[in-house]
């Protein structure tokens, strides 16, 4: 798959009405079950930089970050103000529809990490968004994209709906990183707590290259 192959049919959705209407009412529920939530929280505990500045994109009333770890600054971006107000771990939040405007309102190299939790399937302009993520990350910083098998099917893009399982979904996210041109090769983590008793959960992680001369 090359960047030119991502056509309108790949990002079409069953429901093409305004996303602002879909997200107008707050959904104060978790979109993965508790074991999967704990697995993602533990992965964040082991990987997110302590005392770092983190951007939580496509955020909601929970970010799954461990509350016992001190981060310098956490900024959330989402679609519903009431949900983001309920997210106590955020130091700052803002509303932005990435399908309408993929340009992030931050300077270059502003963050030490970026996360998108169980929402990447809704991006209609993923290459543009991932290019912006690479721009706002510091050299050597990483983005971590998690996904499960749950989704709002009417709002997920056709490319995601057509994938047959987690391997295909991981390949899609890895291709987003590669097609953006700003990341090293992606790593895939299966952190599912128990595939027979809980929701599966996966993370695809990729780093921005270090600047020349950096170690």
C-alpha positions as a printed NumPy array, in Angstrom:
array([[  0.   ,   0.   ,   0.   ],
       [  1.429,   3.396,  -0.959],
       [  0.223,   6.857,  -0.027],
       [ -1.369,   7.276,  -3.464],
       [ -3.499,   4.186,  -2.89 ],
       [ -5.425,   5.741,  -0.005],
       [ -8.438,   6.895,  -1.976],
       [-11.877,   8.198,  -1.087],
       [-13.3  ,   4.667,  -0.984],
       [-10.798,   3.66 ,   1.695],
       [-11.846,   6.429,   4.067],
       [-15.578,   6.379,   3.356],
       [-17.932,   5.771,   6.279],
       [-21.433,   4.425,   6.671],
       [-22.41 ,   7.632,   8.471],
       [-20.981,  10.717,   6.768],
       [-22.993,  13.234,   8.781],
       [-21.148,  15.931,  10.729],
       [-18.982,  14.335,  13.438],
       [-19.785,  17.242,  15.749],
       [-23.384,  16.009,  15.857],
       [-22.322,  12.427,  16.601],
       [-20.12 ,  13.52 ,  19.506],
       [-22.41 ,  16.27 ,  20.796],
       [-23.727,  14.181,  23.696],
       [-21.127,  13.041,  26.243],
       [-20.445,   9.326,  26.538],
       [-19.054,   8.821,  30.019],
       [-18.32 ,   5.142,  29.452],
       [-15.112,   3.26 ,  28.807],
       [-14.778,   1.835,  25.327],
       [-12.773,  -1.221,  26.399],
       [-13.37 ,  -3.449,  29.408],
       [-11.54 ,  -3.099,  32.726],
       [ -8.82 ,  -5.732,  32.113],
       [ -7.944,  -4.072,  28.804],
       [ -7.973,  -0.647,  30.496],
       [ -5.525,  -1.908,  33.118],
       [ -3.302,  -3.456,  30.446],
       [ -3.107,  -0.153,  28.567],
       [ -2.461,   1.758,  31.8  ],
       [  0.406,  -0.592,  32.639],
       [  1.868,  -0.215,  29.149],
       [  1.764,   3.556,  29.546],
       [  3.403,   3.225,  32.973],
       [  6.301,   1.293,  31.439],
       [  6.759,   3.4  ,  28.31 ],
       [  5.596,   7.002,  28.657],
       [  8.389,   9.359,  29.725],
       [  8.098,  10.415,  33.342],
       [  8.157,  14.199,  33.747],
       [  7.433,  14.422,  30.023],
       [  4.966,  16.561,  28.096],
       [  2.305,  14.353,  26.501],
       [ -0.397,  14.988,  23.917],
       [ -3.43 ,  12.706,  24.273],
       [ -5.244,  12.969,  20.948],
       [ -8.84 ,  11.91 ,  20.334],
       [ -9.206,  11.977,  24.106],
       [-12.238,  11.567,  26.322],
       [-13.088,  11.522,  30.029],
       [-10.362,   8.921,  30.663],
       [ -6.856,   8.792,  29.202],
       [ -5.736,   5.497,  30.782],
       [ -2.561,   7.138,  32.111],
       [ -1.371,   5.857,  35.509],
       [ -2.348,   8.304,  38.239],
       [  0.713,   7.418,  40.343],
       [  3.182,   8.719,  37.746],
       [  4.076,  12.408,  37.547],
       [  4.086,  13.868,  34.051],
       [  5.147,  17.424,  33.373],
       [  2.125,  18.345,  31.255],
       [ -0.739,  16.448,  29.648],
       [ -2.816,  18.088,  26.937],
       [ -5.975,  16.43 ,  25.675],
       [ -7.68 ,  16.901,  22.32 ],
       [-11.175,  15.597,  21.735],
       [-14.644,  16.247,  20.409],
       [-16.777,  16.716,  23.525],
       [-16.135,  19.417,  26.131],
       [-18.089,  17.695,  28.908],
       [-16.055,  14.521,  28.528],
       [-12.76 ,  16.406,  28.579],
       [-13.798,  18.435,  31.627],
       [-14.281,  15.154,  33.493],
       [-10.734,  14.001,  32.675],
       [ -8.884,  14.943,  35.858],
       [ -5.441,  13.977,  34.556],
       [ -5.456,  16.636,  31.824],
       [ -3.675,  19.923,  32.514],
       [ -5.194,  21.467,  29.403],
       [ -7.701,  20.402,  26.781],
       [ -9.121,  21.654,  23.512],
       [-11.744,  20.689,  20.975],
       [-10.68 ,  19.868,  17.432],
       [-12.224,  17.751,  14.688],
       [ -9.196,  16.168,  13.048],
       [-11.276,  15.038,  10.084],
       [-12.058,  18.658,   9.327],
       [ -8.725,  20.162,  10.368],
       [ -5.703,  17.858,  10.773],
       [ -3.291,  20.724,  11.528],
       [ -2.305,  20.615,  15.194],
       [ -2.197,  23.995,  17.008],
       [  1.252,  23.455,  18.536],
       [  4.773,  24.441,  17.684],
       [  7.414,  22.111,  16.318],
       [  8.946,  19.6  ,  18.749],
       [  6.561,  20.53 ,  21.565],
       [  5.891,  17.08 ,  23.087],
       [  7.792,  14.084,  24.443],
       [  5.064,  11.581,  23.494],
       [  1.688,  11.376,  21.794],
       [ -1.096,   8.856,  22.373],
       [ -4.296,   7.889,  20.575],
       [ -6.34 ,   5.338,  22.506],
       [ -8.855,   3.098,  20.688],
       [ -9.891,   5.851,  18.254],
       [ -7.532,   5.754,  15.272],
       [-10.172,   3.918,  13.206],
       [-12.168,   7.16 ,  12.859],
       [ -9.476,   9.22 ,  11.101],
       [-10.376,  10.154,   7.528],
       [ -7.076,  11.961,   6.886],
       [ -4.587,   9.729,   8.705],
       [ -1.486,  10.567,   6.694],
       [ -1.971,  14.277,   7.324],
       [ -2.603,  13.705,  11.016],
       [  0.451,  11.471,  11.421],
       [  2.642,  14.013,   9.611],
       [  1.472,  16.588,  12.129],
       [  2.187,  14.209,  15.011],
       [  5.773,  13.786,  13.8  ],
       [  6.121,  17.566,  13.543],
       [  5.058,  18.293,  17.125],
       [  7.17 ,  15.497,  18.659],
       [ 10.725,  16.063,  19.804],
       [ 13.513,  14.075,  18.104],
       [ 13.525,  10.582,  19.596],
       [  9.993,  10.964,  20.985],
       [  7.296,   8.46 ,  20.076],
       [  3.616,   8.111,  19.305],
       [  1.633,   5.17 ,  20.694],
       [ -1.578,   4.153,  18.934],
       [ -3.751,   1.576,  20.712],
       [ -6.737,  -0.303,  19.337],
       [ -9.087,  -3.114,  20.261],
       [-11.88 ,  -4.896,  18.406],
       [-14.532,  -2.398,  19.464],
       [-15.666,   0.599,  17.441],
       [-18.608,   2.682,  16.331],
       [-18.911,   0.901,  12.966],
       [-20.852,   3.683,  11.268],
       [-18.002,   6.143,  11.929],
       [-15.026,   3.848,  11.265],
       [-13.461,   4.196,   7.819],
       [-13.914,   1.441,   5.232],
       [-10.226,   0.483,   5.33 ],
       [-10.522,  -0.329,   9.027],
       [-13.842,  -2.138,   8.699],
       [-12.455,  -4.3  ,   5.886],
       [ -9.499,  -5.5  ,   7.978],
       [ -9.973,  -9.071,   9.141],
       [ -8.364,  -8.818,  12.571],
       [ -5.626,  -7.335,  14.744],
       [ -2.783,  -8.225,  12.393],
       [ -4.414,  -6.272,   9.567],
       [ -5.264,  -3.388,  11.886],
       [ -1.665,  -3.243,  13.11 ],
       [ -0.497,  -3.161,   9.493],
       [ -2.85 ,  -0.263,   8.775],
       [ -1.501,   1.766,  11.703],
       [  2.091,   0.871,  10.795],
       [  1.391,   2.103,   7.274],
       [  0.04 ,   5.38 ,   8.666],
       [  3.384,   5.885,  10.394],
       [  5.366,   4.937,   7.29 ],
       [  3.308,   6.977,   4.84 ],
       [  3.676,  10.116,   6.943],
       [  7.424,  10.053,   6.325],
       [  8.296,  11.224,   9.832],
       [  8.807,   8.042,  11.837],
       [ 11.155,   5.114,  12.2  ],
       [  9.84 ,   1.572,  11.744],
       [  6.846,   0.838,  13.958],
       [  6.784,  -1.719,  16.762],
       [  3.669,  -3.766,  17.551],
       [  2.735,  -4.854,  21.072],
       [  0.029,  -7.376,  21.887],
       [ -0.855,  -6.452,  25.474],
       [ -4.165,  -8.324,  25.617],
       [ -4.678,  -9.539,  29.206],
       [ -6.618, -12.67 ,  28.207],
       [ -8.015, -13.065,  24.683],
       [-10.722, -15.435,  25.882],
       [-11.94 , -13.446,  28.898],
       [-11.43 ,  -9.772,  28.048],
       [-11.153,  -7.313,  25.191],
       [ -7.978,  -7.61 ,  23.145],
       [ -5.721,  -4.57 ,  23.184],
       [ -2.759,  -3.733,  20.947],
       [ -0.307,  -0.831,  20.724],
       [  1.606,   0.299,  17.648],
       [  4.52 ,   2.55 ,  18.568],
       [  6.949,   4.502,  16.391],
       [  9.637,   7.077,  17.119],
       [ 10.625,  10.276,  15.405],
       [ 14.264,   9.934,  14.317],
       [ 16.937,  11.59 ,  16.379],
       [ 18.518,  14.678,  14.863],
       [ 21.925,  14.174,  13.194],
       [ 24.612,  13.946,  15.871],
       [ 22.196,  13.012,  18.656],
       [ 22.683,   9.761,  20.559]])
